[in-house]
Amino acid sequence: RLAKLAGGVAVHLPCHARAQNMGQKAAEMLALLPEADVRVIERCSGHNGTYAVKEEFHATSMKIGKPVVKAMSTMKDGSKPDHISSDCPLGGHHLAQGFEAQGLPVPELNHPLTLVRKAYGLK
């Protein structure tokens, strides 16, 4: 069965993946799925491990992630993404929270491997 992932996917490339020179593996994998429109955002989400969950740093972490949310909220063609994704589960949830905080509709948040599973119709 041919895998399909219709709609736009805004993919966050986390800082630690860049620091480890892993490349854009998740985005490359998702781009192989027919009908998937993938946009990669290479910028800090502001989460930084436990930093964002500490009350005294949460507002700052949200401010750091604000440009990422803005970039992820629109695909290259101006449409809204159907999905947001990140190799980093904490970063992904932090960005989804950023969508809410900015009053934007929150696209479906999934790990890249979950998007592949859904594209193949697997439960």
PDB file of C-alpha atoms in Angstrom:
ATOM      1  CA  ARG A   1       0.000   0.000   0.000  1.00  0.00           C
ATOM      2  CA  LEU A   2       1.299   3.408  -0.937  1.00  0.00           C
ATOM      3  CA  ALA A   3       1.871   5.682   2.044  1.00  0.00           C
ATOM      4  CA  LYS A   4       0.285   9.124   1.853  1.00  0.00           C
ATOM      5  CA  LEU A   5       0.463  12.058   4.189  1.00  0.00           C
ATOM      6  CA  ALA A   6      -1.767  14.743   2.788  1.00  0.00           C
ATOM      7  CA  GLY A   7      -1.251  18.287   3.883  1.00  0.00           C
ATOM      8  CA  GLY A   8       1.522  20.431   5.180  1.00  0.00           C
ATOM      9  CA  VAL A   9       3.923  19.388   7.895  1.00  0.00           C
ATOM     10  CA  ALA A  10       5.989  21.991   9.746  1.00  0.00           C
ATOM     11  CA  VAL A  11       8.966  20.149  11.214  1.00  0.00           C
ATOM     12  CA  HIS A  12      11.059  21.596  14.037  1.00  0.00           C
ATOM     13  CA  LEU A  13      14.721  20.633  13.927  1.00  0.00           C
ATOM     14  CA  PRO A  14      15.817  20.658  17.595  1.00  0.00           C
ATOM     15  CA  CYS A  15      19.043  22.276  18.734  1.00  0.00           C
ATOM     16  CA  HIS A  16      20.581  19.032  19.966  1.00  0.00           C
ATOM     17  CA  ALA A  17      20.081  17.391  16.554  1.00  0.00           C
ATOM     18  CA  ARG A  18      21.880  20.287  14.899  1.00  0.00           C
ATOM     19  CA  ALA A  19      24.674  20.240  17.497  1.00  0.00           C
ATOM     20  CA  GLN A  20      25.201  16.520  16.853  1.00  0.00           C
ATOM     21  CA  ASN A  21      25.294  17.102  13.065  1.00  0.00           C
ATOM     22  CA  MET A  22      22.482  14.606  12.567  1.00  0.00           C
ATOM     23  CA  GLY A  23      21.049  16.518   9.640  1.00  0.00           C
ATOM     24  CA  GLN A  24      17.379  16.809   8.811  1.00  0.00           C
ATOM     25  CA  LYS A  25      16.636  13.082   8.992  1.00  0.00           C
ATOM     26  CA  ALA A  26      12.994  13.439  10.109  1.00  0.00           C
ATOM     27  CA  ALA A  27      12.219  15.988   7.405  1.00  0.00           C
ATOM     28  CA  GLU A  28      13.997  13.896   4.774  1.00  0.00           C
ATOM     29  CA  MET A  29      11.965  10.844   5.793  1.00  0.00           C
ATOM     30  CA  LEU A  30       8.657  12.756   5.761  1.00  0.00           C
ATOM     31  CA  ALA A  31       9.469  14.302   2.371  1.00  0.00           C
ATOM     32  CA  LEU A  32       9.546  10.772   0.902  1.00  0.00           C
ATOM     33  CA  LEU A  33       5.817  10.392   1.581  1.00  0.00           C
ATOM     34  CA  PRO A  34       3.709  11.292  -1.449  1.00  0.00           C
ATOM     35  CA  GLU A  35       1.612  14.440  -1.084  1.00  0.00           C
ATOM     36  CA  ALA A  36       3.507  15.594   2.003  1.00  0.00           C
ATOM     37  CA  ASP A  37       4.535  19.235   1.934  1.00  0.00           C
ATOM     38  CA  VAL A  38       7.355  19.573   4.470  1.00  0.00           C
ATOM     39  CA  ARG A  39       8.702  22.822   5.897  1.00  0.00           C
ATOM     40  CA  VAL A  40      11.737  22.680   8.181  1.00  0.00           C
ATOM     41  CA  ILE A  41      12.311  25.229  10.929  1.00  0.00           C
ATOM     42  CA  GLU A  42      15.865  25.284  12.310  1.00  0.00           C
ATOM     43  CA  ARG A  43      15.660  27.425  15.414  1.00  0.00           C
ATOM     44  CA  CYS A  44      15.555  26.935  19.173  1.00  0.00           C
ATOM     45  CA  SER A  45      12.099  26.086  20.529  1.00  0.00           C
ATOM     46  CA  GLY A  46      13.035  27.576  23.897  1.00  0.00           C
ATOM     47  CA  HIS A  47      12.388  24.377  25.828  1.00  0.00           C
ATOM     48  CA  ASN A  48      15.965  23.395  26.717  1.00  0.00           C
ATOM     49  CA  GLY A  49      15.301  20.326  28.815  1.00  0.00           C
ATOM     50  CA  THR A  50      13.781  21.303  32.157  1.00  0.00           C
ATOM     51  CA  TYR A  51      14.220  25.062  31.622  1.00  0.00           C
ATOM     52  CA  ALA A  52      10.727  25.631  30.192  1.00  0.00           C
ATOM     53  CA  VAL A  53       8.924  23.709  32.912  1.00  0.00           C
ATOM     54  CA  LYS A  54      10.370  25.811  35.712  1.00  0.00           C
ATOM     55  CA  GLU A  55       7.990  28.568  36.704  1.00  0.00           C
ATOM     56  CA  GLU A  56      10.696  31.225  36.894  1.00  0.00           C
ATOM     57  CA  PHE A  57      11.847  30.549  33.307  1.00  0.00           C
ATOM     58  CA  HIS A  58       8.621  29.584  31.546  1.00  0.00           C
ATOM     59  CA  ALA A  59       7.758  33.071  30.224  1.00  0.00           C
ATOM     60  CA  THR A  60      11.270  33.483  28.845  1.00  0.00           C
ATOM     61  CA  SER A  61      11.160  30.069  27.187  1.00  0.00           C
ATOM     62  CA  MET A  62       7.854  30.959  25.530  1.00  0.00           C
ATOM     63  CA  LYS A  63       9.391  34.204  24.260  1.00  0.00           C
ATOM     64  CA  ILE A  64      12.356  32.293  22.819  1.00  0.00           C
ATOM     65  CA  GLY A  65       9.989  29.890  21.028  1.00  0.00           C
ATOM     66  CA  LYS A  66       7.696  32.604  19.648  1.00  0.00           C
ATOM     67  CA  PRO A  67       9.592  33.053  16.329  1.00  0.00           C
ATOM     68  CA  VAL A  68       9.547  29.282  15.795  1.00  0.00           C
ATOM     69  CA  VAL A  69       5.784  29.140  16.285  1.00  0.00           C
ATOM     70  CA  LYS A  70       5.355  32.035  13.881  1.00  0.00           C
ATOM     71  CA  ALA A  71       7.497  30.280  11.266  1.00  0.00           C
ATOM     72  CA  MET A  72       5.691  26.965  11.781  1.00  0.00           C
ATOM     73  CA  SER A  73       2.233  28.538  11.531  1.00  0.00           C
ATOM     74  CA  THR A  74       2.500  29.099   7.781  1.00  0.00           C
ATOM     75  CA  MET A  75       3.752  26.836   5.025  1.00  0.00           C
ATOM     76  CA  LYS A  76       5.835  28.168   2.126  1.00  0.00           C
ATOM     77  CA  ASP A  77       2.714  28.562  -0.036  1.00  0.00           C
ATOM     78  CA  GLY A  78       0.949  30.597   2.687  1.00  0.00           C
ATOM     79  CA  SER A  79      -1.354  27.765   3.791  1.00  0.00           C
ATOM     80  CA  LYS A  80      -1.628  26.544   7.381  1.00  0.00           C
ATOM     81  CA  PRO A  81       0.111  23.284   8.301  1.00  0.00           C
ATOM     82  CA  ASP A  82      -2.031  20.258   9.020  1.00  0.00           C
ATOM     83  CA  HIS A  83       0.672  18.843  11.283  1.00  0.00           C
ATOM     84  CA  ILE A  84       3.540  20.038  13.424  1.00  0.00           C
ATOM     85  CA  SER A  85       6.323  17.707  14.398  1.00  0.00           C
ATOM     86  CA  SER A  86       9.698  17.591  16.112  1.00  0.00           C
ATOM     87  CA  ASP A  87      12.300  14.935  16.790  1.00  0.00           C
ATOM     88  CA  CYS A  88      12.189  16.280  20.345  1.00  0.00           C
ATOM     89  CA  PRO A  89       8.891  15.424  22.088  1.00  0.00           C
ATOM     90  CA  LEU A  90       9.408  18.124  24.733  1.00  0.00           C
ATOM     91  CA  GLY A  91      10.159  20.742  22.096  1.00  0.00           C
ATOM     92  CA  GLY A  92       7.105  19.683  20.086  1.00  0.00           C
ATOM     93  CA  HIS A  93       4.760  20.027  23.048  1.00  0.00           C
ATOM     94  CA  HIS A  94       6.335  23.353  23.953  1.00  0.00           C
ATOM     95  CA  LEU A  95       5.692  24.636  20.436  1.00  0.00           C
ATOM     96  CA  ALA A  96       2.085  23.415  20.487  1.00  0.00           C
ATOM     97  CA  GLN A  97       1.690  25.326  23.733  1.00  0.00           C
ATOM     98  CA  GLY A  98       3.156  28.346  21.923  1.00  0.00           C
ATOM     99  CA  PHE A  99       0.456  28.087  19.245  1.00  0.00           C
ATOM    100  CA  GLU A 100      -2.176  28.189  21.984  1.00  0.00           C
ATOM    101  CA  ALA A 101      -0.471  31.086  23.779  1.00  0.00           C
ATOM    102  CA  GLN A 102      -0.386  33.106  20.543  1.00  0.00           C
ATOM    103  CA  GLY A 103      -4.070  32.405  19.858  1.00  0.00           C
ATOM    104  CA  LEU A 104      -3.310  30.358  16.759  1.00  0.00           C
ATOM    105  CA  PRO A 105      -5.114  27.179  15.754  1.00  0.00           C
ATOM    106  CA  VAL A 106      -2.948  24.278  16.897  1.00  0.00           C
ATOM    107  CA  PRO A 107      -2.157  21.833  14.094  1.00  0.00           C
ATOM    108  CA  GLU A 108      -2.059  18.150  14.983  1.00  0.00           C
ATOM    109  CA  LEU A 109       1.166  17.452  16.897  1.00  0.00           C
ATOM    110  CA  ASN A 110       2.884  14.140  16.208  1.00  0.00           C
ATOM    111  CA  HIS A 111       6.392  12.710  16.350  1.00  0.00           C
ATOM    112  CA  PRO A 112       7.790  12.155  12.824  1.00  0.00           C
ATOM    113  CA  LEU A 113       7.550   8.368  13.212  1.00  0.00           C
ATOM    114  CA  THR A 114       3.888   8.684  14.197  1.00  0.00           C
ATOM    115  CA  LEU A 115       3.264  10.644  11.011  1.00  0.00           C
ATOM    116  CA  VAL A 116       4.849   7.834   8.985  1.00  0.00           C
ATOM    117  CA  ARG A 117       2.678   5.294  10.800  1.00  0.00           C
ATOM    118  CA  LYS A 118      -0.443   7.352  10.042  1.00  0.00           C
ATOM    119  CA  ALA A 119       0.586   7.764   6.409  1.00  0.00           C
ATOM    120  CA  TYR A 120       0.663   3.962   6.092  1.00  0.00           C
ATOM    121  CA  GLY A 121      -2.693   3.659   7.851  1.00  0.00           C
ATOM    122  CA  LEU A 122      -1.239   1.696  10.777  1.00  0.00           C
ATOM    123  CA  LYS A 123      -2.778   1.856  14.229  1.00  0.00           C
TER     124      LYS A 123
END
